[in-house]
Amino acid sequence: MQSKSKVLSVLLVGIMLFSMIIDVGISTNAAYVSATANEPVINWYQVSYTCPWVGSIEYIFSISTHTAEFSALQKGQIDFATITHQSDFETGQKDSNLWVNTSVQESFGLLAFAFGNPLTANVNFRYAISNLLNYQVITDKINDDGLLGIGTPYYLFPGIPFYKPFISENASLWYQKYESYNLSMAVYHLEQIPNVTHVNGQWYYQGKPLKLTFTYPSGDTPAEKLATYLQDQAASINLTIVPVQTTFAQLIEAATTPPYNAFNITTFGWVNLGPFAESWMQGIYTSPSNTGGFSNSTIDTLLDKASLAPSLTQAEVYVREADFYLQQQLPYIITSWSNAVDGIYLPGWADYIYLNVTSEYAYSIINVHPRGSFLNGTFIYSSVSSSAPRHINPYASASVYAFNVLGDIYPGLVSYEYANQTALLPLLAKSWNLQLIPKETLPNGDLIVNGSVLTVNLVHNATWDNGVPVTAYDVNFTIWWLDIPGMMGTNTFDGLHVNYTALYNNGEISTDYFGSQPYIVWTQVTSPYQIKIYMNASSYADEFDALDDYYVYPAFVFNTTNPATVYTEKIADLQSGGPYYFAGAFNNYQEYLVKANLHYARIDPLIFLQNVTPGKTYIFTDNVTAYVWDNSTLSNMPVQISNATVYVYLKYLGDGMPYENVTVNGKPFMVIAKNDGNGIYTANINTSSLKPGVYEIVAKAVWNAGGASRELFNFGSIAVGAVPTTTTTSTTTTPSSLPVVDIGIAVVAIVIIAAAVVLLRRR
C-alpha cells in the first residue's frame, strides 16, 4: 500500500527543462553523470535529477521467492532485488559483483483487521492480538536482528527525526497499560468481547469454535515468519489462528473493498510516507478503505484540523492528540518500522544512487546507465511474483509495484530533493506562488476566509508522447478526476458525468488520491499554462501537498471514460509525458517494459554531446517519432512523423554565458531542418559564427493531426572546441546553480475550460 504523499513510487524525474520564448524554465548546469570504474555507486548528494539515463527498464514479477531472486541477482540475471534474509545480505557484502546496503524508511508494516466483522472490529479483540506480540522477538526473529526494521507498536517512529515533534507520550503509556506483551491480558480482553465464550480452555464465538485466519502474501519471507509467530502465540492461549497465503493483489483487494468482511486479519505496509506526519496520517486514517473499514470521527476531526493548521506548532498539537487516540483505537497494529534492504548488480553499470536518507528503496536508479554510454541497455528490476500489481492504471493502482511503472511514465508538477524532502524542485511547474487570502468570494460563490491561492505556471514545451501539449487543463482535470478534494457528489468533464458518491460506495475510487487534500475548494485555469488552486486553509504544508501529491494525467485520454471503467482495466491507455514511455506487458502480466522518452522535457542534452571543430558545419539529425496507444498490443506504437516542420535553435551552455537563445547579428539562431522522409530531418548548423563553448540544440517539430496542432521536442548538444573535462567524472548538481531556459517559437492556442467545483467536506 502507499501513502497519499507519493503513492509508493521512486520519482524518475529531473531538473532539465526547456520552454518557449515567452517561457521561463530550469536547466542543469554543464554537469552530467559518467562514473569511473572505481565508483559504481555514488551518494544521494551526487544525484542529477535529469532523466532518463538508461535505455529501458524492465519490471519483472516472475521470480517466486526472495531466495531465488537473490540467486538471480548473483548471476546477473537481474539488476535489482529486495533482500529479506540476513544470510543473503552477508553474502552480498562479500560478493565483488554486488553492492548491498540499507536505508531507513518512512515505512511501517502492520496487522489490519476486518471492520465489517463484529468480532475483529471490537477493540478488545485488537488489544488481545497486541497482547500476543513481543516486539523484541519481532525485531530479532522476524526482522533478522533488526536488519529489516525495528519492532515497535507505535504509529510514529522516533527514529525518523521528522516525526519526533508529533509523538504523544500518552500513546506509550496507553500501550504499556493495555496492549503490551501479556498473555494473561490477551485472555482477559478476548473474554470481554460479546458472544465470545471461554469454556474449559477453549474459545467459542456465537456458540461455535473460534477459528481465525491470518492472510499474508506468498513469497514474502518476513510475512511468513510473522504468520507463524502469530499462530504460535495464539496457540499459547488455545486460540486458533490459521495462516493463509494469497497474492498481494488479492490481499489488497480484500482489505480495501467494502463491506470489509472478506478476511479476519491481514498484513501489508505503507512506504514513502513523507516528512509531513499530519498529511499522510490524514490521508490514511480518515479513509475507511485504507484501514479495512475503520472509522472514527474524533480522529478524523483532529487530523483534518492538523492538515489545515497554519503552523507546524499547531499541527503538532493536533497530531499528538490523534496519535494517542490511534493507539487507543488500534485501526492497525503496527508491527515494525522498516528498513529498505536492497542489492544491486554492478558489472556493466555506472552510477547507482545510494540513499542514506529515507526512501522506499535503498537505491534509486535515477542515474544508472551502461558504463560508457547513455540511453542504452535494459535495467531489470525484480519484485517477487506475489507482489505483481493487479492494475497498471492511474485510478485503481494501489501498490509501490504499480507506481514504479506509473511514476516512470507520468510527470509530476514538482519533485523533492533527496537531501531535504521539504524542498521542491520544478518539473512541469516552472514556478509557483502562494498568496494568503484574508477573505474572498470565489466565482463559484464559495467564501474563503483565511485561505490561500496557489498560482502554478507550467512549462510550455512538455508534451505527451503523441505530440499533444501538456497544459494546465491536464492539471485541472487530474485534480477533479481523481477527486483529490474528496468532494463526493458529481462532476462533469467535456460531457462525461462522474458520480463520485457511487464510485465511493462501490469501492471504485482511487484510494490513494481521494480526499487527500480536502482543503482544495476550487480551481481556475487562467491560461493554457497557468492554473490557480484555491484552498480554504493556509497551512504551512498546503503548498507542498498541492504541488507534490499527485502525477498529472492526460485529459485527452481519460476525460471521455468513466473512472469506474478505468478502475477495472488491467492496463489503461498509458500515454506518456514522463521520462519513459510504456512499451508493453509480457509473460502473462509478469513483465512490464518502459523505454526512454527522448522527447521528455527534462532530458539532459549533454548526454548527446558531440565535439565540433570551430568553423565547421555540424549536421544535426532529428528523428521525429510519436507514440500512439495500440489497444491490441496494450503498448505505445512508434509512428514516424513525415509532415512536420522542424525548427532548430541553439542555447548557450556554460562558459559564463546566461542560459538563453544564441543570437547572431541580433537575431535568434534558427535553422529549419530539411525533411529527408520517414520522420528524419537534418539541420546544418554552421559554427563559423559561434564562439568556442558548449551549446544546446533544441529541435521543435510542429505538425497537424486530426485537425489539431501537435509538437514534439528533441535535444542535443555540441562543444565547439574541446569537450569539457567534466564529461569524465560524476558531478554534483544543486538547484542554486541552475541557469534560466528560454526557447521555442509560437504558442499553440488551446481552449481551456476551468471546472468550478464546490468542496463538500467529509465529516
mmCIF file of C-alpha atoms in Angstrom, residues 253-566:
data_model
loop_
_atom_site.group_PDB
_atom_site.id
_atom_site.type_symbol
_atom_site.label_atom_id
_atom_site.label_comp_id
_atom_site.label_asym_id
_atom_site.label_seq_id
_atom_site.Cartn_x
_atom_site.Cartn_y
_atom_site.Cartn_z
ATOM 1 C CA GLU A 253 -8.455 -6.322 -2.844
ATOM 2 C CA ALA A 254 -9.964 -7.890 0.276
ATOM 3 C CA ALA A 255 -8.522 -5.291 2.644
ATOM 4 C CA THR A 256 -9.713 -2.243 0.696
ATOM 5 C CA THR A 257 -13.125 -3.314 -0.575
ATOM 6 C CA PRO A 258 -16.431 -2.779 1.287
ATOM 7 C CA PRO A 259 -18.033 -4.271 3.314
ATOM 8 C CA TYR A 260 -14.588 -5.215 4.700
ATOM 9 C CA ASN A 261 -15.519 -8.683 5.931
ATOM 10 C CA ALA A 262 -13.691 -10.948 3.466
ATOM 11 C CA PHE A 263 -10.835 -11.570 5.925
ATOM 12 C CA ASN A 264 -10.084 -11.654 9.657
ATOM 13 C CA ILE A 265 -6.524 -10.357 9.991
ATOM 14 C CA THR A 266 -4.075 -9.495 7.226
ATOM 15 C CA THR A 267 -0.783 -7.689 6.752
ATOM 16 C CA PHE A 268 0.621 -5.107 4.390
ATOM 17 C CA GLY A 269 2.551 -1.874 4.802
ATOM 18 C CA TRP A 270 2.862 1.770 3.823
ATOM 19 C CA VAL A 271 6.018 3.284 2.385
ATOM 20 C CA ASN A 272 7.247 6.689 1.269
ATOM 21 C CA LEU A 273 5.060 8.410 3.823
ATOM 22 C CA GLY A 274 6.833 11.732 3.516
ATOM 23 C CA PRO A 275 8.031 14.305 6.049
ATOM 24 C CA PHE A 276 4.635 15.771 6.973
ATOM 25 C CA ALA A 277 3.086 13.419 9.522
ATOM 26 C CA GLU A 278 -0.209 15.315 9.671
ATOM 27 C CA SER A 279 -0.562 14.985 5.907
ATOM 28 C CA TRP A 280 -0.048 11.249 5.460
ATOM 29 C CA MET A 281 -1.894 10.364 8.669
ATOM 30 C CA GLN A 282 -4.885 12.360 7.434
ATOM 31 C CA GLY A 283 -4.613 10.568 4.102
ATOM 32 C CA ILE A 284 -4.545 7.100 5.656
ATOM 33 C CA TYR A 285 -6.726 7.195 8.738
ATOM 34 C CA THR A 286 -9.678 9.292 7.596
ATOM 35 C CA SER A 287 -10.370 6.873 4.729
ATOM 36 C CA PRO A 288 -12.062 3.582 5.748
ATOM 37 C CA SER A 289 -10.863 1.945 2.537
ATOM 38 C CA ASN A 290 -7.290 2.366 3.782
ATOM 39 C CA THR A 291 -7.920 0.680 7.136
ATOM 40 C CA GLY A 292 -10.219 -2.257 6.478
ATOM 41 C CA GLY A 293 -13.293 -0.141 7.197
ATOM 42 C CA PHE A 294 -12.164 1.653 10.368
ATOM 43 C CA SER A 295 -13.839 4.992 11.030
ATOM 44 C CA ASN A 296 -13.586 7.361 13.981
ATOM 45 C CA SER A 297 -14.975 10.897 13.797
ATOM 46 C CA THR A 298 -12.757 12.177 16.630
ATOM 47 C CA ILE A 299 -9.598 11.062 14.848
ATOM 48 C CA ASP A 300 -10.943 12.374 11.533
ATOM 49 C CA THR A 301 -11.566 15.799 13.032
ATOM 50 C CA LEU A 302 -8.156 16.019 14.690
ATOM 51 C CA LEU A 303 -6.265 15.003 11.559
ATOM 52 C CA ASP A 304 -8.341 17.321 9.388
ATOM 53 C CA LYS A 305 -7.509 20.165 11.771
ATOM 54 C CA ALA A 306 -3.840 19.190 11.705
ATOM 55 C CA SER A 307 -3.787 19.252 7.898
ATOM 56 C CA LEU A 308 -5.350 22.720 7.942
ATOM 57 C CA ALA A 309 -3.195 24.119 10.753
ATOM 58 C CA PRO A 310 -1.475 27.392 9.805
ATOM 59 C CA SER A 311 1.766 26.467 11.591
ATOM 60 C CA LEU A 312 3.841 23.407 12.364
ATOM 61 C CA THR A 313 3.455 24.042 16.091
ATOM 62 C CA GLN A 314 -0.346 23.923 15.883
ATOM 63 C CA ALA A 315 -0.266 20.859 13.626
ATOM 64 C CA GLU A 316 1.901 19.060 16.174
ATOM 65 C CA VAL A 317 -0.688 19.623 18.914
ATOM 66 C CA TYR A 318 -3.472 18.024 16.860
ATOM 67 C CA VAL A 319 -1.312 15.121 15.686
ATOM 68 C CA ARG A 320 -0.121 14.313 19.194
ATOM 69 C CA GLU A 321 -3.742 14.021 20.287
ATOM 70 C CA ALA A 322 -4.600 11.923 17.236
ATOM 71 C CA ASP A 323 -1.548 9.740 17.881
ATOM 72 C CA PHE A 324 -2.931 8.947 21.315
ATOM 73 C CA TYR A 325 -6.409 8.104 20.000
ATOM 74 C CA LEU A 326 -4.943 5.945 17.234
ATOM 75 C CA GLN A 327 -3.013 3.969 19.820
ATOM 76 C CA GLN A 328 -6.163 3.658 21.888
ATOM 77 C CA GLN A 329 -8.407 2.569 18.996
ATOM 78 C CA LEU A 330 -5.878 0.483 17.012
ATOM 79 C CA PRO A 331 -7.157 0.717 13.432
ATOM 80 C CA TYR A 332 -3.906 -1.101 12.737
ATOM 81 C CA ILE A 333 -1.477 -2.875 14.992
ATOM 82 C CA ILE A 334 1.891 -1.554 13.880
ATOM 83 C CA THR A 335 4.380 -4.433 13.820
ATOM 84 C CA SER A 336 7.568 -2.641 12.784
ATOM 85 C CA TRP A 337 9.035 0.416 11.153
ATOM 86 C CA SER A 338 11.058 -0.771 8.222
ATOM 87 C CA ASN A 339 14.432 -0.535 6.557
ATOM 88 C CA ALA A 340 14.931 -0.787 2.823
ATOM 89 C CA VAL A 341 17.418 -3.607 2.248
ATOM 90 C CA ASP A 342 18.379 -3.965 -1.393
ATOM 91 C CA GLY A 343 21.060 -5.450 -3.584
ATOM 92 C CA ILE A 344 22.270 -4.308 -6.982
ATOM 93 C CA TYR A 345 24.381 -5.909 -9.700
ATOM 94 C CA LEU A 346 27.467 -3.862 -10.583
ATOM 95 C CA PRO A 347 29.176 -5.253 -13.734
ATOM 96 C CA GLY A 348 28.440 -3.136 -16.788
ATOM 97 C CA TRP A 349 26.586 -0.414 -14.914
ATOM 98 C CA ALA A 350 27.567 3.030 -13.667
ATOM 99 C CA ASP A 351 26.108 5.490 -11.185
ATOM 100 C CA TYR A 352 23.691 3.729 -8.944
ATOM 101 C CA ILE A 353 22.497 6.236 -6.355
ATOM 102 C CA TYR A 354 22.747 5.014 -2.756
ATOM 103 C CA LEU A 355 20.251 6.757 -0.486
ATOM 104 C CA ASN A 356 21.240 7.266 3.121
ATOM 105 C CA VAL A 357 18.055 9.248 3.542
ATOM 106 C CA THR A 358 14.592 7.767 3.963
ATOM 107 C CA SER A 359 13.038 6.303 0.860
ATOM 108 C CA GLU A 360 11.178 3.218 -0.253
ATOM 109 C CA TYR A 361 14.368 1.648 -1.599
ATOM 110 C CA ALA A 362 17.989 1.785 -0.505
ATOM 111 C CA TYR A 363 18.897 2.676 -4.071
ATOM 112 C CA SER A 364 17.441 4.847 -6.775
ATOM 113 C CA ILE A 365 18.161 4.040 -10.405
ATOM 114 C CA ILE A 366 17.779 7.702 -11.273
ATOM 115 C CA ASN A 367 21.270 7.923 -12.835
ATOM 116 C CA VAL A 368 22.126 4.314 -13.641
ATOM 117 C CA HIS A 369 23.324 3.721 -17.187
ATOM 118 C CA PRO A 370 25.576 1.284 -19.067
ATOM 119 C CA ARG A 371 29.192 2.112 -18.370
ATOM 120 C CA GLY A 372 30.450 4.407 -21.112
ATOM 121 C CA SER A 373 27.092 5.166 -22.748
ATOM 122 C CA PHE A 374 23.666 6.644 -22.113
ATOM 123 C CA LEU A 375 20.131 5.714 -23.172
ATOM 124 C CA ASN A 376 21.205 2.153 -23.848
ATOM 125 C CA GLY A 377 20.815 -1.150 -22.038
ATOM 126 C CA THR A 378 17.907 -2.696 -20.167
ATOM 127 C CA PHE A 379 17.834 -2.465 -16.396
ATOM 128 C CA ILE A 380 15.944 -5.438 -14.900
ATOM 129 C CA TYR A 381 14.115 -4.574 -11.699
ATOM 130 C CA SER A 382 12.671 -7.582 -9.884
ATOM 131 C CA SER A 383 9.863 -7.970 -7.365
ATOM 132 C CA VAL A 384 8.650 -11.364 -6.160
ATOM 133 C CA SER A 385 5.628 -12.694 -8.030
ATOM 134 C CA SER A 386 3.219 -12.264 -5.108
ATOM 135 C CA SER A 387 3.767 -8.547 -5.456
ATOM 136 C CA ALA A 388 2.611 -8.361 -9.085
ATOM 137 C CA PRO A 389 0.372 -5.303 -9.413
ATOM 138 C CA ARG A 390 -3.274 -6.057 -10.020
ATOM 139 C CA HIS A 391 -3.528 -2.950 -12.224
ATOM 140 C CA ILE A 392 -1.297 -0.614 -14.173
ATOM 141 C CA ASN A 393 -3.701 2.280 -14.432
ATOM 142 C CA PRO A 394 -3.910 5.693 -12.762
ATOM 143 C CA TYR A 395 -7.161 5.015 -10.932
ATOM 144 C CA ALA A 396 -7.041 1.600 -9.274
ATOM 145 C CA SER A 397 -3.326 1.069 -8.697
ATOM 146 C CA ALA A 398 -2.575 0.859 -5.001
ATOM 147 C CA SER A 399 0.925 -0.563 -4.617
ATOM 148 C CA VAL A 400 4.515 0.565 -4.918
ATOM 149 C CA TYR A 401 4.967 -2.012 -7.659
ATOM 150 C CA ALA A 402 2.394 -0.418 -9.941
ATOM 151 C CA PHE A 403 3.623 3.076 -9.196
ATOM 152 C CA ASN A 404 7.200 2.153 -10.020
ATOM 153 C CA VAL A 405 5.869 1.863 -13.566
ATOM 154 C CA LEU A 406 3.380 4.739 -13.431
ATOM 155 C CA GLY A 407 5.979 7.029 -11.881
ATOM 156 C CA ASP A 408 8.219 6.465 -14.886
ATOM 157 C CA ILE A 409 5.631 7.385 -17.476
ATOM 158 C CA TYR A 410 3.628 10.212 -15.875
ATOM 159 C CA PRO A 411 5.163 13.558 -14.906
ATOM 160 C CA GLY A 412 4.633 15.486 -11.695
ATOM 161 C CA LEU A 413 4.431 19.211 -11.158
ATOM 162 C CA VAL A 414 7.485 19.072 -8.914
ATOM 163 C CA SER A 415 9.894 16.671 -7.264
ATOM 164 C CA TYR A 416 11.504 16.852 -3.860
ATOM 165 C CA GLU A 417 15.208 16.870 -3.095
ATOM 166 C CA TYR A 418 16.732 13.708 -1.671
ATOM 167 C CA ALA A 419 18.716 15.875 0.722
ATOM 168 C CA ASN A 420 15.663 17.730 2.000
ATOM 169 C CA GLN A 421 12.230 16.303 1.347
ATOM 170 C CA THR A 422 10.554 19.607 2.138
ATOM 171 C CA ALA A 423 12.442 21.378 -0.682
ATOM 172 C CA LEU A 424 10.674 21.265 -4.048
ATOM 173 C CA LEU A 425 12.272 21.183 -7.478
ATOM 174 C CA PRO A 426 10.360 22.293 -10.590
ATOM 175 C CA LEU A 427 9.209 19.735 -13.162
ATOM 176 C CA LEU A 428 6.038 20.501 -15.145
ATOM 177 C CA ALA A 429 5.703 23.542 -12.924
ATOM 178 C CA LYS A 430 8.331 26.121 -13.803
ATOM 179 C CA SER A 431 7.294 28.456 -10.958
ATOM 180 C CA TRP A 432 4.591 28.938 -8.366
ATOM 181 C CA ASN A 433 3.411 31.447 -5.817
ATOM 182 C CA LEU A 434 1.300 31.035 -2.669
ATOM 183 C CA GLN A 435 -0.758 34.065 -1.682
ATOM 184 C CA LEU A 436 -2.812 34.330 1.508
ATOM 185 C CA ILE A 437 -6.475 35.323 1.166
ATOM 186 C CA PRO A 438 -7.943 37.100 4.222
ATOM 187 C CA LYS A 439 -11.442 36.986 2.717
ATOM 188 C CA GLU A 440 -12.677 36.405 -0.818
ATOM 189 C CA THR A 441 -15.800 35.211 -2.592
ATOM 190 C CA LEU A 442 -14.909 32.832 -5.414
ATOM 191 C CA PRO A 443 -16.602 32.910 -8.831
ATOM 192 C CA ASN A 444 -18.491 29.764 -7.814
ATOM 193 C CA GLY A 445 -19.967 31.573 -4.805
ATOM 194 C CA ASP A 446 -17.816 29.955 -2.121
ATOM 195 C CA LEU A 447 -16.409 32.214 0.569
ATOM 196 C CA ILE A 448 -12.782 31.739 1.605
ATOM 197 C CA VAL A 449 -11.734 33.157 4.973
ATOM 198 C CA ASN A 450 -8.076 32.981 5.972
ATOM 199 C CA GLY A 451 -7.349 30.760 2.984
ATOM 200 C CA SER A 452 -4.840 30.875 0.169
ATOM 201 C CA VAL A 453 -4.437 30.626 -3.593
ATOM 202 C CA LEU A 454 -1.577 28.768 -5.232
ATOM 203 C CA THR A 455 -0.740 30.047 -8.707
ATOM 204 C CA VAL A 456 1.174 27.470 -10.748
ATOM 205 C CA ASN A 457 2.890 28.350 -14.022
ATOM 206 C CA LEU A 458 3.677 25.430 -16.297
ATOM 207 C CA VAL A 459 6.443 24.978 -18.819
ATOM 208 C CA HIS A 460 5.381 25.454 -22.409
ATOM 209 C CA ASN A 461 7.185 22.596 -24.082
ATOM 210 C CA ALA A 462 6.156 19.487 -22.171
ATOM 211 C CA THR A 463 4.203 17.129 -24.407
ATOM 212 C CA TRP A 464 2.519 13.771 -24.243
ATOM 213 C CA ASP A 465 4.391 11.337 -26.437
ATOM 214 C CA ASN A 466 1.847 11.566 -29.261
ATOM 215 C CA GLY A 467 2.551 15.292 -29.592
ATOM 216 C CA VAL A 468 -0.386 16.704 -27.604
ATOM 217 C CA PRO A 469 0.896 19.523 -25.353
ATOM 218 C CA VAL A 470 0.750 19.096 -21.570
ATOM 219 C CA THR A 471 -1.272 22.035 -20.270
ATOM 220 C CA ALA A 472 -2.954 23.424 -17.189
ATOM 221 C CA TYR A 473 -6.112 21.710 -18.391
ATOM 222 C CA ASP A 474 -4.443 18.357 -17.664
ATOM 223 C CA VAL A 475 -3.577 19.510 -14.144
ATOM 224 C CA ASN A 476 -7.099 20.774 -13.557
ATOM 225 C CA PHE A 477 -8.599 17.571 -14.913
ATOM 226 C CA THR A 478 -6.320 15.421 -12.738
ATOM 227 C CA ILE A 479 -7.297 17.182 -9.508
ATOM 228 C CA TRP A 480 -11.020 16.636 -10.033
ATOM 229 C CA TRP A 481 -10.940 13.333 -11.925
ATOM 230 C CA LEU A 482 -9.052 11.735 -9.034
ATOM 231 C CA ASP A 483 -11.273 13.753 -6.669
ATOM 232 C CA ILE A 484 -8.295 14.834 -4.609
ATOM 233 C CA PRO A 485 -10.558 17.155 -2.542
ATOM 234 C CA GLY A 486 -12.910 14.247 -1.706
ATOM 235 C CA MET A 487 -15.966 16.206 -2.708
ATOM 236 C CA MET A 488 -18.246 13.217 -3.373
ATOM 237 C CA GLY A 489 -21.297 14.229 -5.407
ATOM 238 C CA THR A 490 -20.796 14.585 -9.161
ATOM 239 C CA ASN A 491 -18.568 16.312 -11.674
ATOM 240 C CA THR A 492 -18.607 16.754 -15.439
ATOM 241 C CA PHE A 493 -15.718 16.782 -17.913
ATOM 242 C CA ASP A 494 -16.490 17.581 -21.566
ATOM 243 C CA GLY A 495 -19.828 15.816 -21.226
ATOM 244 C CA LEU A 496 -18.536 12.940 -19.095
ATOM 245 C CA HIS A 497 -20.730 12.791 -15.984
ATOM 246 C CA VAL A 498 -18.955 11.219 -12.994
ATOM 247 C CA ASN A 499 -20.833 10.186 -9.851
ATOM 248 C CA TYR A 500 -18.170 10.065 -7.150
ATOM 249 C CA THR A 501 -20.620 9.012 -4.461
ATOM 250 C CA ALA A 502 -21.435 5.869 -6.454
ATOM 251 C CA LEU A 503 -17.721 5.237 -7.074
ATOM 252 C CA TYR A 504 -17.020 5.561 -3.361
ATOM 253 C CA ASN A 505 -19.919 3.307 -2.353
ATOM 254 C CA ASN A 506 -18.778 0.632 -4.804
ATOM 255 C CA GLY A 507 -15.147 0.754 -3.751
ATOM 256 C CA GLU A 508 -14.089 2.198 -7.123
ATOM 257 C CA ILE A 509 -12.408 5.410 -6.032
ATOM 258 C CA SER A 510 -8.674 5.926 -6.216
ATOM 259 C CA THR A 511 -7.963 5.369 -2.528
ATOM 260 C CA ASP A 512 -4.503 6.928 -2.681
ATOM 261 C CA TYR A 513 -5.792 10.242 -4.005
ATOM 262 C CA PHE A 514 -9.436 10.588 -2.998
ATOM 263 C CA GLY A 515 -9.830 13.139 -0.207
ATOM 264 C CA SER A 516 -6.095 13.572 0.245
ATOM 265 C CA GLN A 517 -6.431 17.366 0.023
ATOM 266 C CA PRO A 518 -9.887 18.284 1.365
ATOM 267 C CA TYR A 519 -8.979 21.943 1.689
ATOM 268 C CA ILE A 520 -8.976 22.480 -2.116
ATOM 269 C CA VAL A 521 -12.280 24.218 -2.876
ATOM 270 C CA TRP A 522 -11.913 25.486 -6.416
ATOM 271 C CA THR A 523 -9.523 25.663 -9.358
ATOM 272 C CA GLN A 524 -9.282 28.125 -12.205
ATOM 273 C CA VAL A 525 -7.308 27.663 -15.425
ATOM 274 C CA THR A 526 -6.360 31.231 -16.327
ATOM 275 C CA SER A 527 -4.315 30.352 -19.429
ATOM 276 C CA PRO A 528 -3.186 27.160 -21.159
ATOM 277 C CA TYR A 529 -0.112 27.207 -18.942
ATOM 278 C CA GLN A 530 -1.375 28.626 -15.654
ATOM 279 C CA ILE A 531 -3.727 27.248 -13.017
ATOM 280 C CA LYS A 532 -4.854 28.728 -9.726
ATOM 281 C CA ILE A 533 -5.690 26.365 -6.872
ATOM 282 C CA TYR A 534 -7.899 27.896 -4.154
ATOM 283 C CA MET A 535 -7.708 26.471 -0.640
ATOM 284 C CA ASN A 536 -9.847 27.231 2.397
ATOM 285 C CA ALA A 537 -6.720 26.909 4.516
ATOM 286 C CA SER A 538 -3.338 28.479 4.977
ATOM 287 C CA SER A 539 -1.400 25.546 6.391
ATOM 288 C CA TYR A 540 2.366 25.590 6.205
ATOM 289 C CA ALA A 541 2.218 22.346 4.170
ATOM 290 C CA ASP A 542 -0.511 23.348 1.685
ATOM 291 C CA GLU A 543 1.904 24.477 -0.997
ATOM 292 C CA PHE A 544 3.920 21.267 -0.755
ATOM 293 C CA ASP A 545 0.901 18.971 -0.861
ATOM 294 C CA ALA A 546 -0.932 20.803 -3.638
ATOM 295 C CA LEU A 547 2.155 20.554 -5.832
ATOM 296 C CA ASP A 548 3.700 17.244 -4.886
ATOM 297 C CA ASP A 549 0.961 14.757 -4.068
ATOM 298 C CA TYR A 550 -0.054 13.517 -7.497
ATOM 299 C CA TYR A 551 1.111 12.844 -11.017
ATOM 300 C CA VAL A 552 -0.512 14.686 -13.905
ATOM 301 C CA TYR A 553 -2.623 12.556 -16.243
ATOM 302 C CA PRO A 554 -3.641 13.335 -19.843
ATOM 303 C CA ALA A 555 -7.148 14.722 -20.047
ATOM 304 C CA PHE A 556 -7.488 13.844 -23.724
ATOM 305 C CA VAL A 557 -7.064 10.144 -22.794
ATOM 306 C CA PHE A 558 -9.309 9.893 -19.739
ATOM 307 C CA ASN A 559 -11.918 12.656 -19.958
ATOM 308 C CA THR A 560 -14.280 10.535 -22.045
ATOM 309 C CA THR A 561 -14.077 7.388 -19.923
ATOM 310 C CA ASN A 562 -15.826 6.913 -16.600
ATOM 311 C CA PRO A 563 -13.335 6.246 -13.787
ATOM 312 C CA ALA A 564 -15.252 3.065 -12.913
ATOM 313 C CA THR A 565 -14.305 1.707 -16.329
ATOM 314 C CA VAL A 566 -10.668 2.693 -15.932
#
